[in-house]
CSV table of C-alpha atoms in Angstrom, one decimal:
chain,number,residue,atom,x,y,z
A,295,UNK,CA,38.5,-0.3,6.7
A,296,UNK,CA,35.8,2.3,6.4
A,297,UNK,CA,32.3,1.5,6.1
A,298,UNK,CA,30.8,2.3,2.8
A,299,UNK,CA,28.2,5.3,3.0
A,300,UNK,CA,24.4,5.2,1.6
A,301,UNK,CA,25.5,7.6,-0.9
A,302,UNK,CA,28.5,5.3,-2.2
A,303,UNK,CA,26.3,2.6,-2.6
A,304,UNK,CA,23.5,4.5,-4.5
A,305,UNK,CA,26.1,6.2,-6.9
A,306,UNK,CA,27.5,2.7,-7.3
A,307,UNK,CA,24.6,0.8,-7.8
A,308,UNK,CA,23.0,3.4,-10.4
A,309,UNK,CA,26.3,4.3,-12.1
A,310,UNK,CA,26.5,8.1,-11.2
A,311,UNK,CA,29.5,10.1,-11.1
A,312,UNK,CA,30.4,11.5,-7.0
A,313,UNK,CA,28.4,14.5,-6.2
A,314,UNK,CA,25.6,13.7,-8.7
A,315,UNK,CA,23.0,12.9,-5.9
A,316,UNK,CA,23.7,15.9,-4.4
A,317,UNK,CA,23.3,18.0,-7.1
A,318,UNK,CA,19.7,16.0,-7.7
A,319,UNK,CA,18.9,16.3,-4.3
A,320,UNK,CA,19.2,20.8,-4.6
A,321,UNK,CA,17.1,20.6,-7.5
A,322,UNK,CA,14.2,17.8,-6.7
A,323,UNK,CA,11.5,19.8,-5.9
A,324,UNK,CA,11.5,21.3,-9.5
A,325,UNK,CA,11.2,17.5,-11.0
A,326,UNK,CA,7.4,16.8,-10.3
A,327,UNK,CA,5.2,16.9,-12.6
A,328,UNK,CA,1.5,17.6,-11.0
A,329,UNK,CA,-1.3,15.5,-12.4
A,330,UNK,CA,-4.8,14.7,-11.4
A,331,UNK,CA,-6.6,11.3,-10.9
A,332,UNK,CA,-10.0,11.1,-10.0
A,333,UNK,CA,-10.1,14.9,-8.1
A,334,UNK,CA,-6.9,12.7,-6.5
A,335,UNK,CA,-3.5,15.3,-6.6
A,336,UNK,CA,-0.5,13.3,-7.8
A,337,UNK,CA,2.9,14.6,-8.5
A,338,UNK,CA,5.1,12.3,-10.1
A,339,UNK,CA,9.0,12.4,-10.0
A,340,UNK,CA,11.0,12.9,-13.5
A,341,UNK,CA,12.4,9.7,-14.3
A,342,UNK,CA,15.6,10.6,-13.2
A,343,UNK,CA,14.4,11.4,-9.5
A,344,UNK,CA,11.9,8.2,-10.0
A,345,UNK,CA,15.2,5.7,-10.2
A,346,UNK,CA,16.5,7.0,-7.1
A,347,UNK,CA,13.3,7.0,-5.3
A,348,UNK,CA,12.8,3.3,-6.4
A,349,UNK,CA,16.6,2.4,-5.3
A,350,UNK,CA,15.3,4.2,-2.1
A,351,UNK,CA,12.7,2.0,-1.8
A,352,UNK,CA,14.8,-1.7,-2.2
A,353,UNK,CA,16.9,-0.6,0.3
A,354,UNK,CA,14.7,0.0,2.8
A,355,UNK,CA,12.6,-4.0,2.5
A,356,UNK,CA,16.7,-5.1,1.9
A,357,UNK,CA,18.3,-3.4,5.1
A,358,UNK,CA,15.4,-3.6,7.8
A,359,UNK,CA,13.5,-6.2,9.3
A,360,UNK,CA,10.2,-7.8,7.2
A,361,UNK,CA,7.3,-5.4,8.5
A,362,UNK,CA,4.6,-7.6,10.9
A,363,UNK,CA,1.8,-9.4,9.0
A,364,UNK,CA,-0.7,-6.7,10.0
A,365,UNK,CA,1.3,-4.5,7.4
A,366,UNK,CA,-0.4,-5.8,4.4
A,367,UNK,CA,0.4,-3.1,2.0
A,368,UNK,CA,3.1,-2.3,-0.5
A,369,UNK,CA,5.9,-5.1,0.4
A,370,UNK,CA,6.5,-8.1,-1.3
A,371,UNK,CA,4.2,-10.4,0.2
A,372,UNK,CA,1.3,-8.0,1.1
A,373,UNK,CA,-2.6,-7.6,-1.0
A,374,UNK,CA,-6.3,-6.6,-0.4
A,375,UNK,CA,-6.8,-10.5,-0.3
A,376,UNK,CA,-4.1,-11.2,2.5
A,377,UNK,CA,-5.7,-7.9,4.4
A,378,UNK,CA,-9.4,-9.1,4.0
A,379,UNK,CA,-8.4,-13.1,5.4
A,380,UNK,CA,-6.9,-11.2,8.4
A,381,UNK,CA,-10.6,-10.2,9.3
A,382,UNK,CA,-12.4,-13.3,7.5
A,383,UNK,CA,-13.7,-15.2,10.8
A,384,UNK,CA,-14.6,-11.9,12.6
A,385,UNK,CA,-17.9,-10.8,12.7
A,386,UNK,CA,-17.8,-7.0,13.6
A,387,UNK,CA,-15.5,-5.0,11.3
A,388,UNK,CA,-14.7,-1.3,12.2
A,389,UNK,CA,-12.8,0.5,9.2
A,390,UNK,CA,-11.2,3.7,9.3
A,391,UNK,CA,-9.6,6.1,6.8
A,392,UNK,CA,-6.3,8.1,7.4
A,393,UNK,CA,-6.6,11.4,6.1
A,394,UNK,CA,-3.9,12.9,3.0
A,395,UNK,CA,-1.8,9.9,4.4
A,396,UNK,CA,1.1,10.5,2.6
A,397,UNK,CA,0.8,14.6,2.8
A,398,UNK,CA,0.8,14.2,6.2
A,399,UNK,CA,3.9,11.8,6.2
A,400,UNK,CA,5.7,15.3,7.0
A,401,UNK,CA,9.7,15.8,6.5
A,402,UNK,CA,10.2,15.8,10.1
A,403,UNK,CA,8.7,12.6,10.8
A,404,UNK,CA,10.5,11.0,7.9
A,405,UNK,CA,14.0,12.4,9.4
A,406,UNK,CA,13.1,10.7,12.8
A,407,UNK,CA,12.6,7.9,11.2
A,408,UNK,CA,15.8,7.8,9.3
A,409,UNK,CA,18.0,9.1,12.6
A,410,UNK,CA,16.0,6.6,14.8
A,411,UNK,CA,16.4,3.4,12.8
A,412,UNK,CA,19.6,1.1,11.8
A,413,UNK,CA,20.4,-0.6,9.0
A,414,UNK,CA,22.5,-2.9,7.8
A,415,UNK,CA,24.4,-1.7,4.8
A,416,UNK,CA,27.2,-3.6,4.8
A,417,UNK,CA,26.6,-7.2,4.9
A,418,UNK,CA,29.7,-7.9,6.8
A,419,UNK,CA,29.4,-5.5,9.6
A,420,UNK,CA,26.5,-4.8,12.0
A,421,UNK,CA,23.4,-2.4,11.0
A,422,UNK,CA,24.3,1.1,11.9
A,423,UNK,CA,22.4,4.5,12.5
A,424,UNK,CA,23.1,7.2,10.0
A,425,UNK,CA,25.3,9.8,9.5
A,426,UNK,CA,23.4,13.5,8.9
A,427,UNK,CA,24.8,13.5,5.4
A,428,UNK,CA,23.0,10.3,4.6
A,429,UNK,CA,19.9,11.0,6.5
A,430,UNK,CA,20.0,15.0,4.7
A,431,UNK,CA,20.3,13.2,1.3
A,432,UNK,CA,17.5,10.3,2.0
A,433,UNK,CA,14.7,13.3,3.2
A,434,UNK,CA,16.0,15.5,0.7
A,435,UNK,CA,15.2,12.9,-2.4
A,436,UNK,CA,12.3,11.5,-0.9
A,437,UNK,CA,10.1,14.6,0.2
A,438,UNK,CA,8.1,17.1,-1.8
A,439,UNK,CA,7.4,20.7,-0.2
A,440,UNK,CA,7.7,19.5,3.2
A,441,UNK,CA,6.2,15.6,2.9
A,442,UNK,CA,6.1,12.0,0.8
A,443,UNK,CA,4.7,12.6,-2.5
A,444,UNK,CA,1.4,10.6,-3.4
A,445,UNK,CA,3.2,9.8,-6.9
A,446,UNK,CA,6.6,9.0,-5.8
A,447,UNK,CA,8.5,5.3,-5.6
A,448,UNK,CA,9.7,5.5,-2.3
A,449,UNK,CA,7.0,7.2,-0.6
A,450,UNK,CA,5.1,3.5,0.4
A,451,UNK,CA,8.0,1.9,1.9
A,452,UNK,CA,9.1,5.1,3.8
A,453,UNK,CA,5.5,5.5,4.7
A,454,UNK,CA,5.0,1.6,6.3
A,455,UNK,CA,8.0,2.0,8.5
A,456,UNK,CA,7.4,5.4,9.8
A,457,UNK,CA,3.8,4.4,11.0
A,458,UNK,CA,5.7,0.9,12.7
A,459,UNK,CA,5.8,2.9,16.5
A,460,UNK,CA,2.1,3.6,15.5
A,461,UNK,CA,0.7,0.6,14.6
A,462,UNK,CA,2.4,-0.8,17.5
A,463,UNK,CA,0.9,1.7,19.8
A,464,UNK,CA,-2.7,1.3,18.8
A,465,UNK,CA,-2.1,-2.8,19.4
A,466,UNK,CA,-1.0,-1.8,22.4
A,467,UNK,CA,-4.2,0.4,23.4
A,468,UNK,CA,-6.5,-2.0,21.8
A,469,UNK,CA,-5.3,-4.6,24.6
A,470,UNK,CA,-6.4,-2.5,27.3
A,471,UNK,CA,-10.0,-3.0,26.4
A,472,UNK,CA,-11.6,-6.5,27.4
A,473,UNK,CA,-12.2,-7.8,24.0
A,474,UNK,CA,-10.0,-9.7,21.7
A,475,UNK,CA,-9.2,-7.8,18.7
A,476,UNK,CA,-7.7,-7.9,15.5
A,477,UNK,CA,-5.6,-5.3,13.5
A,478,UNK,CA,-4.4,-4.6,10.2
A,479,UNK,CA,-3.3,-1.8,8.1
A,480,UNK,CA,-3.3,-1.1,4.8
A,481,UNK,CA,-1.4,2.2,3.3
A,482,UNK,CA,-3.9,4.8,5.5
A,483,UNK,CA,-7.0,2.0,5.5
A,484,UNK,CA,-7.0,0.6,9.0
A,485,UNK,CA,-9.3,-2.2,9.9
A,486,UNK,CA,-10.0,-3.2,12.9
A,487,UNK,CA,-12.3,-6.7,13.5
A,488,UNK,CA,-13.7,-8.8,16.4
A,489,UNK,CA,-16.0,-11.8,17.1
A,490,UNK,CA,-17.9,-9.0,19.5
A,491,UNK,CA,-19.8,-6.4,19.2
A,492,UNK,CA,-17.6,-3.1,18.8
A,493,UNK,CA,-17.8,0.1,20.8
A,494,UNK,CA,-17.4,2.2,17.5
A,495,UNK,CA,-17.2,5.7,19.8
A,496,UNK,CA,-14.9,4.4,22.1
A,497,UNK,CA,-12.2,2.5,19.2
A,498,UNK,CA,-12.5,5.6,16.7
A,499,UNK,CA,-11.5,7.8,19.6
A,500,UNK,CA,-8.9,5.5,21.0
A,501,UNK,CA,-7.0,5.4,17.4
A,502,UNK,CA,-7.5,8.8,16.8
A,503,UNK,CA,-5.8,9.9,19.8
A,504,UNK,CA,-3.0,8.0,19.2
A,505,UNK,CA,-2.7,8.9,15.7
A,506,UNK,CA,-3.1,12.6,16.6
A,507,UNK,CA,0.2,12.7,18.3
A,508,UNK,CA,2.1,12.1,15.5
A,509,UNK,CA,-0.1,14.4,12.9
A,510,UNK,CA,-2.7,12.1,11.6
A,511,UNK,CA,-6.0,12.9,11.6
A,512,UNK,CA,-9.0,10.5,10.4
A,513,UNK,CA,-11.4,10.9,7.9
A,514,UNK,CA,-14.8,10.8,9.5
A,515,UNK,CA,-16.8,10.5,6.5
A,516,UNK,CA,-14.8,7.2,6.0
A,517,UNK,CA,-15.7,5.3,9.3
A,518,UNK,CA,-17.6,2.3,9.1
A,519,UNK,CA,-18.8,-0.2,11.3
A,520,UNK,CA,-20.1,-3.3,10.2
A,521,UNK,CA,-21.8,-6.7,12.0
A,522,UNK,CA,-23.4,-9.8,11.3
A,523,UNK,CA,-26.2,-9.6,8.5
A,524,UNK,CA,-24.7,-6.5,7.1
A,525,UNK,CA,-22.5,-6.3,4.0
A,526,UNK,CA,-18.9,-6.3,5.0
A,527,UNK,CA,-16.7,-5.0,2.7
A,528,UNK,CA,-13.0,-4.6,3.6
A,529,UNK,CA,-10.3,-2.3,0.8
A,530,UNK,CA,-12.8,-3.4,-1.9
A,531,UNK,CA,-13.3,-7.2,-1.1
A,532,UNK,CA,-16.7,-8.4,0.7
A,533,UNK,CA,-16.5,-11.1,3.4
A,534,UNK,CA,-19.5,-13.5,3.5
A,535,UNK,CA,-21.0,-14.9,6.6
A,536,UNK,CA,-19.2,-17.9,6.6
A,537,UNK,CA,-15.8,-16.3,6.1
A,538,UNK,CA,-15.1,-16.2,2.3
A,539,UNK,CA,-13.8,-13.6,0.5
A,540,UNK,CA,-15.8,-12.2,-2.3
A,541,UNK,CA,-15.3,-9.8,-5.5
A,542,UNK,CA,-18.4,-8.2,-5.1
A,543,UNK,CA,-21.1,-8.2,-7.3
A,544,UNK,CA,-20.3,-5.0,-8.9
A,545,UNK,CA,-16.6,-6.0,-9.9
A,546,UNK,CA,-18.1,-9.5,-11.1
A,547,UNK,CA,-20.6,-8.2,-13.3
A,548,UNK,CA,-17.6,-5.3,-15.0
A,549,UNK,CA,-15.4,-7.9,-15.5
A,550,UNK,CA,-18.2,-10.3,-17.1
A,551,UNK,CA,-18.9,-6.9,-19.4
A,552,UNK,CA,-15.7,-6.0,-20.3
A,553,UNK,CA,-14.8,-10.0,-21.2
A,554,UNK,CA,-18.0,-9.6,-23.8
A,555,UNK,CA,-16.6,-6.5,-25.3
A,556,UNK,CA,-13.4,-8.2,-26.0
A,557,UNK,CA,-14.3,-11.6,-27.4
A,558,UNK,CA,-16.8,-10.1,-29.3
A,559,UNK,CA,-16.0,-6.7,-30.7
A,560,UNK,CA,-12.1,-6.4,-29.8
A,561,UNK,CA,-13.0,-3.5,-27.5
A,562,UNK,CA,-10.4,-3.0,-24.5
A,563,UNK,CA,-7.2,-3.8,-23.2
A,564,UNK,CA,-6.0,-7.3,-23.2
A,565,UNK,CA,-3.4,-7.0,-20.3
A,566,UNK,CA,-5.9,-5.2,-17.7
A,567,UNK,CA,-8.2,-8.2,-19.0
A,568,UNK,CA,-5.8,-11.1,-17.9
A,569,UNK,CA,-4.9,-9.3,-14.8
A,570,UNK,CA,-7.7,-9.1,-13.6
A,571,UNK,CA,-9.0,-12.7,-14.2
A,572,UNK,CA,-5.7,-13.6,-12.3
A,573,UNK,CA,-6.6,-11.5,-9.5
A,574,UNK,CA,-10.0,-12.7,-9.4
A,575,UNK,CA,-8.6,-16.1,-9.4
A,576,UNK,CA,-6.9,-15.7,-5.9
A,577,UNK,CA,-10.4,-14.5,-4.3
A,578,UNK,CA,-13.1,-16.5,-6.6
A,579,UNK,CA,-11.4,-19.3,-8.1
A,580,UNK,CA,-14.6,-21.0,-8.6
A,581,UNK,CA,-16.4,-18.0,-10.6
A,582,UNK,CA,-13.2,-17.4,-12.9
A,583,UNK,CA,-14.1,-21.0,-13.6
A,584,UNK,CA,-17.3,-20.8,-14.4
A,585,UNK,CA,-16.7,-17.4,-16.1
A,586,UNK,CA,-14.4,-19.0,-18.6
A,587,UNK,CA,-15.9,-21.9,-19.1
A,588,UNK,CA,-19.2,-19.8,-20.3
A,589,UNK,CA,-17.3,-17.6,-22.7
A,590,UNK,CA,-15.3,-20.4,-24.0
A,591,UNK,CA,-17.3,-19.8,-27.6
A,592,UNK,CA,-17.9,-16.2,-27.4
A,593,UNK,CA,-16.2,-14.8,-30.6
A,594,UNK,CA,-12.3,-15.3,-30.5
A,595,UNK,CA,-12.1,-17.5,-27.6
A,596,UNK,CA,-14.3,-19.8,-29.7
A,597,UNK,CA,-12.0,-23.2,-30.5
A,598,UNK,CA,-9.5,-21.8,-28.7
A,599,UNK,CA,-10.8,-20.7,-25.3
A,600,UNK,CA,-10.4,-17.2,-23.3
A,601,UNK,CA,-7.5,-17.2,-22.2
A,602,UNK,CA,-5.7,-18.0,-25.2
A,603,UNK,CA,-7.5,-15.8,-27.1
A,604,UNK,CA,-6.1,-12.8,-24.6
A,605,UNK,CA,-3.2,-13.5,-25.8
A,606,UNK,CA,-2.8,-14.1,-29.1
């Protein structure tokens, strides 16, 4: 009995007739749309590319092994809080910036990926390497003019795996040096911590290097180093000197703001609202309390507290 291909299953799964994917796949590059966030480029796939893209992307967290727990973007069980605990009892915190991460996820090293990895397609039979009509079809519909697309589904997960020989390789250099340290990554914000004082020229150099060989290049302007006494702030979260994770007391005082403008003049978005008292929950569960318990008779939340009144 013949194994079923990657195409088979996608044209299954998504209900599209034989040879649709294909004929996707010729045209893709004329289904982005470019936009601009912040000076930030992204170009977004037509929805029609998007659903592929995103079946792309299940595939890959349901066919390969979970990613190590220093990966702590983008998969199911990954956040800036579980990234900033990594680091939360070091006292030195070096962090780094990759440079156009996903721009310089390039085709080729997406197609090694997909020719040097197996997966298990069919849950009866043993994972399997690729045939070049699947891994042809998999680059085709997941690169834009040459690399990942900021915008599209599938780029994160394609991304995380790809960088797997890296990550492992800078580990691997970090343990050559006579201090115990610890690594995490998150999307192209690498962090690396230690209870000792870091040799910031030597550890920049060291990871440069290693990203280099594969295309990557650092963002200098990004590179801090950060001890004991100074304000350490790891993707957006502070760590206080006994190891706590913090908001911040920029993020604090917005979210106090926006809260105001809501109970008492309606102004703003109610779901952006709630989600971000949930996140702040996670990091400051003490200052959500206190936050709600002092707005509890601001305007609407009066007699029926904050939360209810975000939702009614």
């Amino acid at each position: 009995m013949q194994e079923i291909s990657i195409i088979d299953l996608m044209q299954i799964d998504l209900g599209f007739e034989s040879g649709y994917l294909e004929k996707l796949d010729e045209r893709s590059d004329s289904l982005y749309k470019k936009h601009f966030i912040n000076n930030r480029r992204i170009d977004a796939p037509d929805p029609e590319l998007k659903i592929v893209q995103c079946w792309i992307s299940d595939f890959l967290r349901a066919t390969t092994p979970k990613l190590p727990s220093y990966v702590s973007a983008y998969e199911y069980d990954c956040s800036i809080i579980k990234n900033a605990k990594l680091h939360a009892n070091s006292v030195h915190i070096l962090t780094l910036d990759i440079k156009a991460f996903f721009p310089s996820c390039t085709e080729e090293l997406v197609r090694d990926y997909f020719q040097s990895t197996s997966f298990k397609i069919d849950p009866s039979r043993k994972a399997r390497k690729l045939n070049k009509a699947e891994i042809d079809l998999l680059v085709g519909l997941s690169c834009y003019q040459g690399s990942l697309s900021v915008g599209a589904p599938s780029s994160p997960a394609i991304a995380n795996r790809l960088m797997a020989s890296i990550d492992v390789s800078i580990i691997e250099q970090l343990k050559k040096h006579d201090k115990e340290y610890l690594y995490s990554r998150y999307s192209d914000d690498i962090t690396i911590s230690s209870k000792e004082w870091i040799n910031t020229e030597a550890i920049v150099s060291l990871v440069s290097a290693v990203l280099e060989q594969s295309g990557f290049i650092l963002n200098d302007k990004k590179t801090h180093c950060r001890g004991k006494g100074d304000r350490r702030r790891i993707t957006g979260l502070y760590l206080s000197p006994d190891g706590r994770i913090s908001l911040g007391a920029k993020r604090k005082k917005e979210l106090k703001h926006e809260l105001y403008l809501f109970l008492l003049h309606q102004e703003g978005n109610q779901n952006s609202l709630i989600g971000k008292i949930n996140f702040a929950q996670q990091v400051e569960p003490r200052f959500v309390a206190n936050v709600l318990s002092k707005y509890a008779n601001y305007g609407a939340a009066k007699g029926v507290g904050v939360m209810k009144a975000l939702t009614m």
